[in-house]
PDB file of C-alpha atoms in Angstrom:
ATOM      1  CA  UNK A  26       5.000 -18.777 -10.859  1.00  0.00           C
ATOM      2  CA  UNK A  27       4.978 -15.178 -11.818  1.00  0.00           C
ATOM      3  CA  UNK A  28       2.494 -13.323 -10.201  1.00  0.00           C
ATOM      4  CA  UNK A  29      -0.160 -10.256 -11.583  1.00  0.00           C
ATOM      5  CA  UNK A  30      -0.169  -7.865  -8.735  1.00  0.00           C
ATOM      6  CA  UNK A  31      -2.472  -4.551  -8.723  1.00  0.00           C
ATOM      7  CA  UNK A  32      -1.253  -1.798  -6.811  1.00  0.00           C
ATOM      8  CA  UNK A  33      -3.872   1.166  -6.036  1.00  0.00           C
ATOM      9  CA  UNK A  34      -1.930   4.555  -5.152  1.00  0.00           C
ATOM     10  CA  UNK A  35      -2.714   8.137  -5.600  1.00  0.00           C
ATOM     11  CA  UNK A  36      -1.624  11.704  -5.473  1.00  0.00           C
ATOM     12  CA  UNK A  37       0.922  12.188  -2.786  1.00  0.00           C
ATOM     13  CA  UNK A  38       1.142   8.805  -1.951  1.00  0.00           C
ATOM     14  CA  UNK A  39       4.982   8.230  -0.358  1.00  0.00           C
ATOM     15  CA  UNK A  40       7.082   8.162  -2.858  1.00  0.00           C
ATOM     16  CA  UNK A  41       9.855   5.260  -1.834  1.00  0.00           C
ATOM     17  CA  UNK A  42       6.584   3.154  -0.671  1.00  0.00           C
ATOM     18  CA  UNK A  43       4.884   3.104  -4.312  1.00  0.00           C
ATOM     19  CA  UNK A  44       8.308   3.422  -6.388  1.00  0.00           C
ATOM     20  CA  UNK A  45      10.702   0.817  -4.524  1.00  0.00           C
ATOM     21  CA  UNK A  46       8.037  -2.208  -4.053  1.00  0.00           C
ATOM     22  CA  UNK A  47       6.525  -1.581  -8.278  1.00  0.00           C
ATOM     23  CA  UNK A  48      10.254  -1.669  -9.259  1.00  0.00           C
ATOM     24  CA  UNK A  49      11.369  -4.374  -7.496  1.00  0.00           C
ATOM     25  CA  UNK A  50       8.150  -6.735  -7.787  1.00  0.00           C
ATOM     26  CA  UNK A  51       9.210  -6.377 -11.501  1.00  0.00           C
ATOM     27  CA  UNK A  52      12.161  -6.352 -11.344  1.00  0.00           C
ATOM     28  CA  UNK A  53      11.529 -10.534  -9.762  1.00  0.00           C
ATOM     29  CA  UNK A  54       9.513 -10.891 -12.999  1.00  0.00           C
ATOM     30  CA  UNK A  55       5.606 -10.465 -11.790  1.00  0.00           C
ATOM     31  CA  UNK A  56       3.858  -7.744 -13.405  1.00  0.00           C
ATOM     32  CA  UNK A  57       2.310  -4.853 -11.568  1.00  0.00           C
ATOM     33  CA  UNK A  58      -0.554  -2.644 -12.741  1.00  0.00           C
ATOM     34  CA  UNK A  59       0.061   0.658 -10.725  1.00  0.00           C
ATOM     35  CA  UNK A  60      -3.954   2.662 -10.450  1.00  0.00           C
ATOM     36  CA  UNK A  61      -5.483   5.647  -9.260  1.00  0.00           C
ATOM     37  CA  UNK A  62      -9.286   6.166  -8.947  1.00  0.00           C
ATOM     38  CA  UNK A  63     -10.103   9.046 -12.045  1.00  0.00           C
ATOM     39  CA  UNK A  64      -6.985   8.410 -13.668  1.00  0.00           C
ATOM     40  CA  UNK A  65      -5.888   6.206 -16.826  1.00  0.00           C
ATOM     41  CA  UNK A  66      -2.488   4.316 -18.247  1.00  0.00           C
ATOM     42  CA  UNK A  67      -0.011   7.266 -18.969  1.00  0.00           C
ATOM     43  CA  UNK A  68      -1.415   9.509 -16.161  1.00  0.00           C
ATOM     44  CA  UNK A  69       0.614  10.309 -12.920  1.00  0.00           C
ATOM     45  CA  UNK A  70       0.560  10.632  -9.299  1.00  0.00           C
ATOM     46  CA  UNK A  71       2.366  12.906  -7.332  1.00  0.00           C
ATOM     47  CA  UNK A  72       4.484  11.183  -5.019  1.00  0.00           C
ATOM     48  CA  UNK A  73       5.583  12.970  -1.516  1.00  0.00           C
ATOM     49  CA  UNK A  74       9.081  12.182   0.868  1.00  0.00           C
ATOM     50  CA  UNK A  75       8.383  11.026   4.101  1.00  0.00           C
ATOM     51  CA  UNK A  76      11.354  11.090   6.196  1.00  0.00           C
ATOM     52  CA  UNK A  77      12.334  10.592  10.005  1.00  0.00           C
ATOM     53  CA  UNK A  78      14.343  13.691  11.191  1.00  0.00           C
ATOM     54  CA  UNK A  79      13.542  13.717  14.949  1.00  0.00           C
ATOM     55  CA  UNK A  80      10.273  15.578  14.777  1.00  0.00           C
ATOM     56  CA  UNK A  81       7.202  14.576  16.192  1.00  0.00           C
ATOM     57  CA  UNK A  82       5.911  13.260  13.206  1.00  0.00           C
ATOM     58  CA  UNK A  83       7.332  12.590   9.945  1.00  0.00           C
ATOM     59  CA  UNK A  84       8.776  15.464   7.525  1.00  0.00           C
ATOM     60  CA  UNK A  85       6.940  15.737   4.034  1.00  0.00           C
ATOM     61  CA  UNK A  86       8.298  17.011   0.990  1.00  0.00           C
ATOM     62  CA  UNK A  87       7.751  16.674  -2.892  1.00  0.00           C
ATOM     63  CA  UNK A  88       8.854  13.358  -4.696  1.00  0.00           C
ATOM     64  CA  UNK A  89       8.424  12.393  -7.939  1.00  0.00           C
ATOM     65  CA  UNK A  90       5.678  11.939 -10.448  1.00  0.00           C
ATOM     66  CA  UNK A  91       5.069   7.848 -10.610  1.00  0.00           C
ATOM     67  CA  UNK A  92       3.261   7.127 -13.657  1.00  0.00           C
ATOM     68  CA  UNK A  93       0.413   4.795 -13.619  1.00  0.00           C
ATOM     69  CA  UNK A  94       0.646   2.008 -16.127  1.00  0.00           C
ATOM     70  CA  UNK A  95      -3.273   0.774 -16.022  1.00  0.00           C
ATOM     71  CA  UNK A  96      -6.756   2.041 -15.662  1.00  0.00           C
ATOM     72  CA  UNK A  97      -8.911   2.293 -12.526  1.00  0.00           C
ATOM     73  CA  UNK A  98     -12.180   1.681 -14.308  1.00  0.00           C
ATOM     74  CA  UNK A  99     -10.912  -1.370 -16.186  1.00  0.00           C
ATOM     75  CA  UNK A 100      -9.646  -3.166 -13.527  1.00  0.00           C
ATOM     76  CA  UNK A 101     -10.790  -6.453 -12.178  1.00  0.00           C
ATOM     77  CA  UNK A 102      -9.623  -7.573  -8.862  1.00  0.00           C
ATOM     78  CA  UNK A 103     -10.755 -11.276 -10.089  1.00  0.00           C
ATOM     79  CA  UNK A 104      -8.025 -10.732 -12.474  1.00  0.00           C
ATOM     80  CA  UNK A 105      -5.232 -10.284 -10.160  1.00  0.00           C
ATOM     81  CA  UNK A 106      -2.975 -12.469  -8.234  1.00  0.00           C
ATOM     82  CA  UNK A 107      -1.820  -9.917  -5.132  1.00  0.00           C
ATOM     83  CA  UNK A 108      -2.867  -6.699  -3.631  1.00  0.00           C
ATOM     84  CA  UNK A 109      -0.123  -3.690  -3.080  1.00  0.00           C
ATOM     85  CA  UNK A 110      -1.340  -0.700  -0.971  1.00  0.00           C
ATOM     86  CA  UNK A 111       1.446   1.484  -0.541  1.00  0.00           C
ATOM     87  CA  UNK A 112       1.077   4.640   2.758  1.00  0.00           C
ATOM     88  CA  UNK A 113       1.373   8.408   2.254  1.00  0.00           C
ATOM     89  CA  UNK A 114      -1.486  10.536   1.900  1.00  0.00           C
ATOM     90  CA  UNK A 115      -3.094   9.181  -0.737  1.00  0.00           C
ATOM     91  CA  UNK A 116      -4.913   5.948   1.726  1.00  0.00           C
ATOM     92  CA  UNK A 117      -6.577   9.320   3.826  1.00  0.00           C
ATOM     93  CA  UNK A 118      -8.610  10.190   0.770  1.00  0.00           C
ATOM     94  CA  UNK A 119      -8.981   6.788  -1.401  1.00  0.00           C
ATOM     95  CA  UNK A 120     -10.562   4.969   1.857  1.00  0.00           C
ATOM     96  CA  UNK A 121     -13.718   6.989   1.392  1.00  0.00           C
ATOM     97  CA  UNK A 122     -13.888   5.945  -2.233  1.00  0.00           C
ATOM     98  CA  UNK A 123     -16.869   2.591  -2.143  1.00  0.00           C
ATOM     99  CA  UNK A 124     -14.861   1.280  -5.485  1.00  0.00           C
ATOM    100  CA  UNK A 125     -11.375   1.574  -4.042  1.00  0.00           C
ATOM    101  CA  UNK A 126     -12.709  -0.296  -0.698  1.00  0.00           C
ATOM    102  CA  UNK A 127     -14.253  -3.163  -2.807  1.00  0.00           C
ATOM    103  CA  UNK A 128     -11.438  -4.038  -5.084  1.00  0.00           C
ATOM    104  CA  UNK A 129      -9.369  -4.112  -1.345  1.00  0.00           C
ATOM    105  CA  UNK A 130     -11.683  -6.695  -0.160  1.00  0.00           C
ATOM    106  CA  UNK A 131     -12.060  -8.793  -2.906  1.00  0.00           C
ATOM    107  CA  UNK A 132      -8.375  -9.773  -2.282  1.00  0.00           C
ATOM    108  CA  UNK A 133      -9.379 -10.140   1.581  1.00  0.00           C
ATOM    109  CA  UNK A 134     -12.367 -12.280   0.611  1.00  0.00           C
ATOM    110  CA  UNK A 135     -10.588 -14.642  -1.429  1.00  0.00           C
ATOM    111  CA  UNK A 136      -7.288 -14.853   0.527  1.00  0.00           C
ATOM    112  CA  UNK A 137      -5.078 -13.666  -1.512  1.00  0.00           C
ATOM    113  CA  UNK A 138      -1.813 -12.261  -0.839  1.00  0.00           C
ATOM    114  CA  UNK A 139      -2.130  -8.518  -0.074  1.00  0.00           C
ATOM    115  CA  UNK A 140       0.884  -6.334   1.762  1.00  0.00           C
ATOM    116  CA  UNK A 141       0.242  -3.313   2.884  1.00  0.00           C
ATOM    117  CA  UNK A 142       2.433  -0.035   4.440  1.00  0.00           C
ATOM    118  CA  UNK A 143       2.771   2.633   6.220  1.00  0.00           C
ATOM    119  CA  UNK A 144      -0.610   4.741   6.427  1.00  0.00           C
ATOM    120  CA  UNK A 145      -2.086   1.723   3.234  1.00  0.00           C
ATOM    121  CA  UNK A 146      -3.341   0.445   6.947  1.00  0.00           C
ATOM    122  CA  UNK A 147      -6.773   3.473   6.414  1.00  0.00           C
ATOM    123  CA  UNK A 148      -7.671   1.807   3.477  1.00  0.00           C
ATOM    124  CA  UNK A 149      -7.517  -1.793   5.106  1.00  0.00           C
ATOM    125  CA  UNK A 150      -9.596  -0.456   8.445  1.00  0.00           C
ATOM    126  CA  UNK A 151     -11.806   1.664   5.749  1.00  0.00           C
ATOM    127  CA  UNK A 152     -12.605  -1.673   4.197  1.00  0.00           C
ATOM    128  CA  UNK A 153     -13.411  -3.891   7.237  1.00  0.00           C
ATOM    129  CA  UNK A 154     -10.877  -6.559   6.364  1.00  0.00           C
ATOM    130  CA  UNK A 155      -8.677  -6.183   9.520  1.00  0.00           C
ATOM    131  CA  UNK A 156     -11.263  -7.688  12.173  1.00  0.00           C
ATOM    132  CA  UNK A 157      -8.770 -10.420  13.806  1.00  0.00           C
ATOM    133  CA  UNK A 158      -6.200  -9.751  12.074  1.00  0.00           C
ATOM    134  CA  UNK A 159      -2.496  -8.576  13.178  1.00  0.00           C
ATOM    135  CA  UNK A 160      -1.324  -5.075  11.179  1.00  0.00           C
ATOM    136  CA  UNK A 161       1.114  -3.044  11.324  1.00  0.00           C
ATOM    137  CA  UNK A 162       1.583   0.489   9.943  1.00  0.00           C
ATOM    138  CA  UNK A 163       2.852   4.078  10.677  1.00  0.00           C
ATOM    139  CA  UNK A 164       2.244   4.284  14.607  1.00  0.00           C
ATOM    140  CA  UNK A 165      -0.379   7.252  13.757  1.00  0.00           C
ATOM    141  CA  UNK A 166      -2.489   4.397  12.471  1.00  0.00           C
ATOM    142  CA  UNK A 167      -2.364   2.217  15.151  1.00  0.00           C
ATOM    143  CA  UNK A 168      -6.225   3.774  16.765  1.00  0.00           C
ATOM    144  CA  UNK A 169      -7.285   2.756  13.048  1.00  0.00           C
ATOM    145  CA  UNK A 170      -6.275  -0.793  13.007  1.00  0.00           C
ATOM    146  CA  UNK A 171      -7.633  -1.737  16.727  1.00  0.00           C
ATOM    147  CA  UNK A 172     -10.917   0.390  16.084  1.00  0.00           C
ATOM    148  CA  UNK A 173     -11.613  -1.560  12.685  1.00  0.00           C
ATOM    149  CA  UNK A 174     -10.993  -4.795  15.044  1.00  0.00           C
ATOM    150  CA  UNK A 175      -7.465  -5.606  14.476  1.00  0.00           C
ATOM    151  CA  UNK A 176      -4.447  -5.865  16.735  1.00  0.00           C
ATOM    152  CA  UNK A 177      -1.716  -3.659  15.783  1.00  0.00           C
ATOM    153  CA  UNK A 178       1.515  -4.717  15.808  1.00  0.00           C
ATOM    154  CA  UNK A 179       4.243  -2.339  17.050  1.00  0.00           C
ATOM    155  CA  UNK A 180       7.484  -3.490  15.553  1.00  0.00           C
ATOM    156  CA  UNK A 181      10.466  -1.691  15.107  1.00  0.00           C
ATOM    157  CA  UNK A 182      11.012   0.420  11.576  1.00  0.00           C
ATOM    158  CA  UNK A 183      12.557  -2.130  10.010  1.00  0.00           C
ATOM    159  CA  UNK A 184      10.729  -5.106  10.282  1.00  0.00           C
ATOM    160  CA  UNK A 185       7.328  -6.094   9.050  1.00  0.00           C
ATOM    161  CA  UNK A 186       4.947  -8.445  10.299  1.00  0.00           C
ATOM    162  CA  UNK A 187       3.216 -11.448   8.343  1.00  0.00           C
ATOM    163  CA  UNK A 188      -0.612 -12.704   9.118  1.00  0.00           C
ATOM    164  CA  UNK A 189      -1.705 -14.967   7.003  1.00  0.00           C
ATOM    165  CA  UNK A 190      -2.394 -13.492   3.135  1.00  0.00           C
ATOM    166  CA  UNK A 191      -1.488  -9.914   5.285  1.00  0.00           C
ATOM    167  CA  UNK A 192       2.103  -8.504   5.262  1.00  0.00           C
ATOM    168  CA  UNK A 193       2.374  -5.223   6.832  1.00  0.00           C
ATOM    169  CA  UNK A 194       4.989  -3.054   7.810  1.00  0.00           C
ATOM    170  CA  UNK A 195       5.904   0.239   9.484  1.00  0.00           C
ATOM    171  CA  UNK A 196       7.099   2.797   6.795  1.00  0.00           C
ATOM    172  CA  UNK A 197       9.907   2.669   4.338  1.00  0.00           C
ATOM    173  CA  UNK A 198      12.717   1.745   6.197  1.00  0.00           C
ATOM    174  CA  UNK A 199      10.800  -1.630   6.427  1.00  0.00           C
ATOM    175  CA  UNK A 200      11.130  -2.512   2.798  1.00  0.00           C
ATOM    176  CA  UNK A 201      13.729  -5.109   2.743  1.00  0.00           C
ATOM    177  CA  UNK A 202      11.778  -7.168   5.258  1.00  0.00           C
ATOM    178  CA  UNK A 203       8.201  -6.156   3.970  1.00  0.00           C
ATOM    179  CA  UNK A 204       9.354  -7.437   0.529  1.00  0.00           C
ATOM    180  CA  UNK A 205      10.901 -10.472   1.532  1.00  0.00           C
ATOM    181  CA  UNK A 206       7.968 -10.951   3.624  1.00  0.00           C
ATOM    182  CA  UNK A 207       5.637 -10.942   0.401  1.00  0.00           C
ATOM    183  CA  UNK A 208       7.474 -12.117  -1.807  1.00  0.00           C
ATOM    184  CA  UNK A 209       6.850 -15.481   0.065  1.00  0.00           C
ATOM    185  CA  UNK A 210       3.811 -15.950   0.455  1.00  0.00           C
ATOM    186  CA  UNK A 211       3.392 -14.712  -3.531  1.00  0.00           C
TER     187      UNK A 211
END
């Protein structure tokens, strides 16, 4: 069964984490609506790099512009099979949005397959969905995740980490096991 997936993203959102994952899910045949909050089918997102070069954090630098194929104010979560919250910046602002934070745990409250990456952990600890539950995400996010009442998961890069309808990873270097990971329990 093909499945209908939302995925909410937003300006500077990290580019390979919103690009790869909405390429490949369709790429397997499910369809993915790709939304920002204030924005409409046709619209874009500015996408930014993150990249590991032995800093002490991550470097940034401009990506593409992803073009959103649905609109935010039209969309029903009741209408959707799967959740997609990719990381970058974009989670930092979009957690404080009430509309953004109920559409995330509509797919929470009816157990629905949701993955999640990278800094896509703020909007999961923003919406109070992560109480018991094991998440991963960029290490920066790990004070996020055990204050909302999860357990974060420290895993390497690479891997991701499944829990339940919940697959989160890392960053980017994680997507062959975060999508395999989903793709599973889709």
């Amino acid at each position: 069964m093909m499945a209908k997936i939302l995925m909410i993203t937003g300006d500077f959102t990290e580019d390979y984490e919103t690009m790869v994952p909405f390429q490949t899910l369709l790429a397997c045949g499910h369809s993915v609506d790709a939304v920002c909050p204030g924005k409409k089918a046709g619209d874009k997102v500015k996408t930014a790099i993150h990249d590991f070069e032995g800093d002490q954090t991550y470097s940034e630098k401009p990506g593409h512009n992803f073009t959103l194929n649905a609109d935010f104010a039209s969309v029903d979560p009741a209408h959707y099979d799967a959740l997609v919250v990719p990381g970058g910046r974009a989670p930092e602002y979009l957690r404080m949005d009430p509309d953004v934070l109920a559409k995330v745990k509509h797919f929470f409250d009816e157990g629905k397959p949701v993955a999640a990456i990278c800094h896509g952990a703020q909007l999961l600890a923003a919406a109070g969905v992560l109480k018991g539950r094991i998440c991963s995400a960029y290490p920066a996010c790990a004070y996020e995740v055990t204050a909302s009442g999860g357990t974060f998961a420290e895993i390497a890069v690479t891997e991701a980490v499944t829990d339940g309808n919940l697959v989160t990873a890392p960053a980017w270097p994680a997507h062959p096991a975060w999508l395999k990971q989903f793709l599973a329990i889709l």
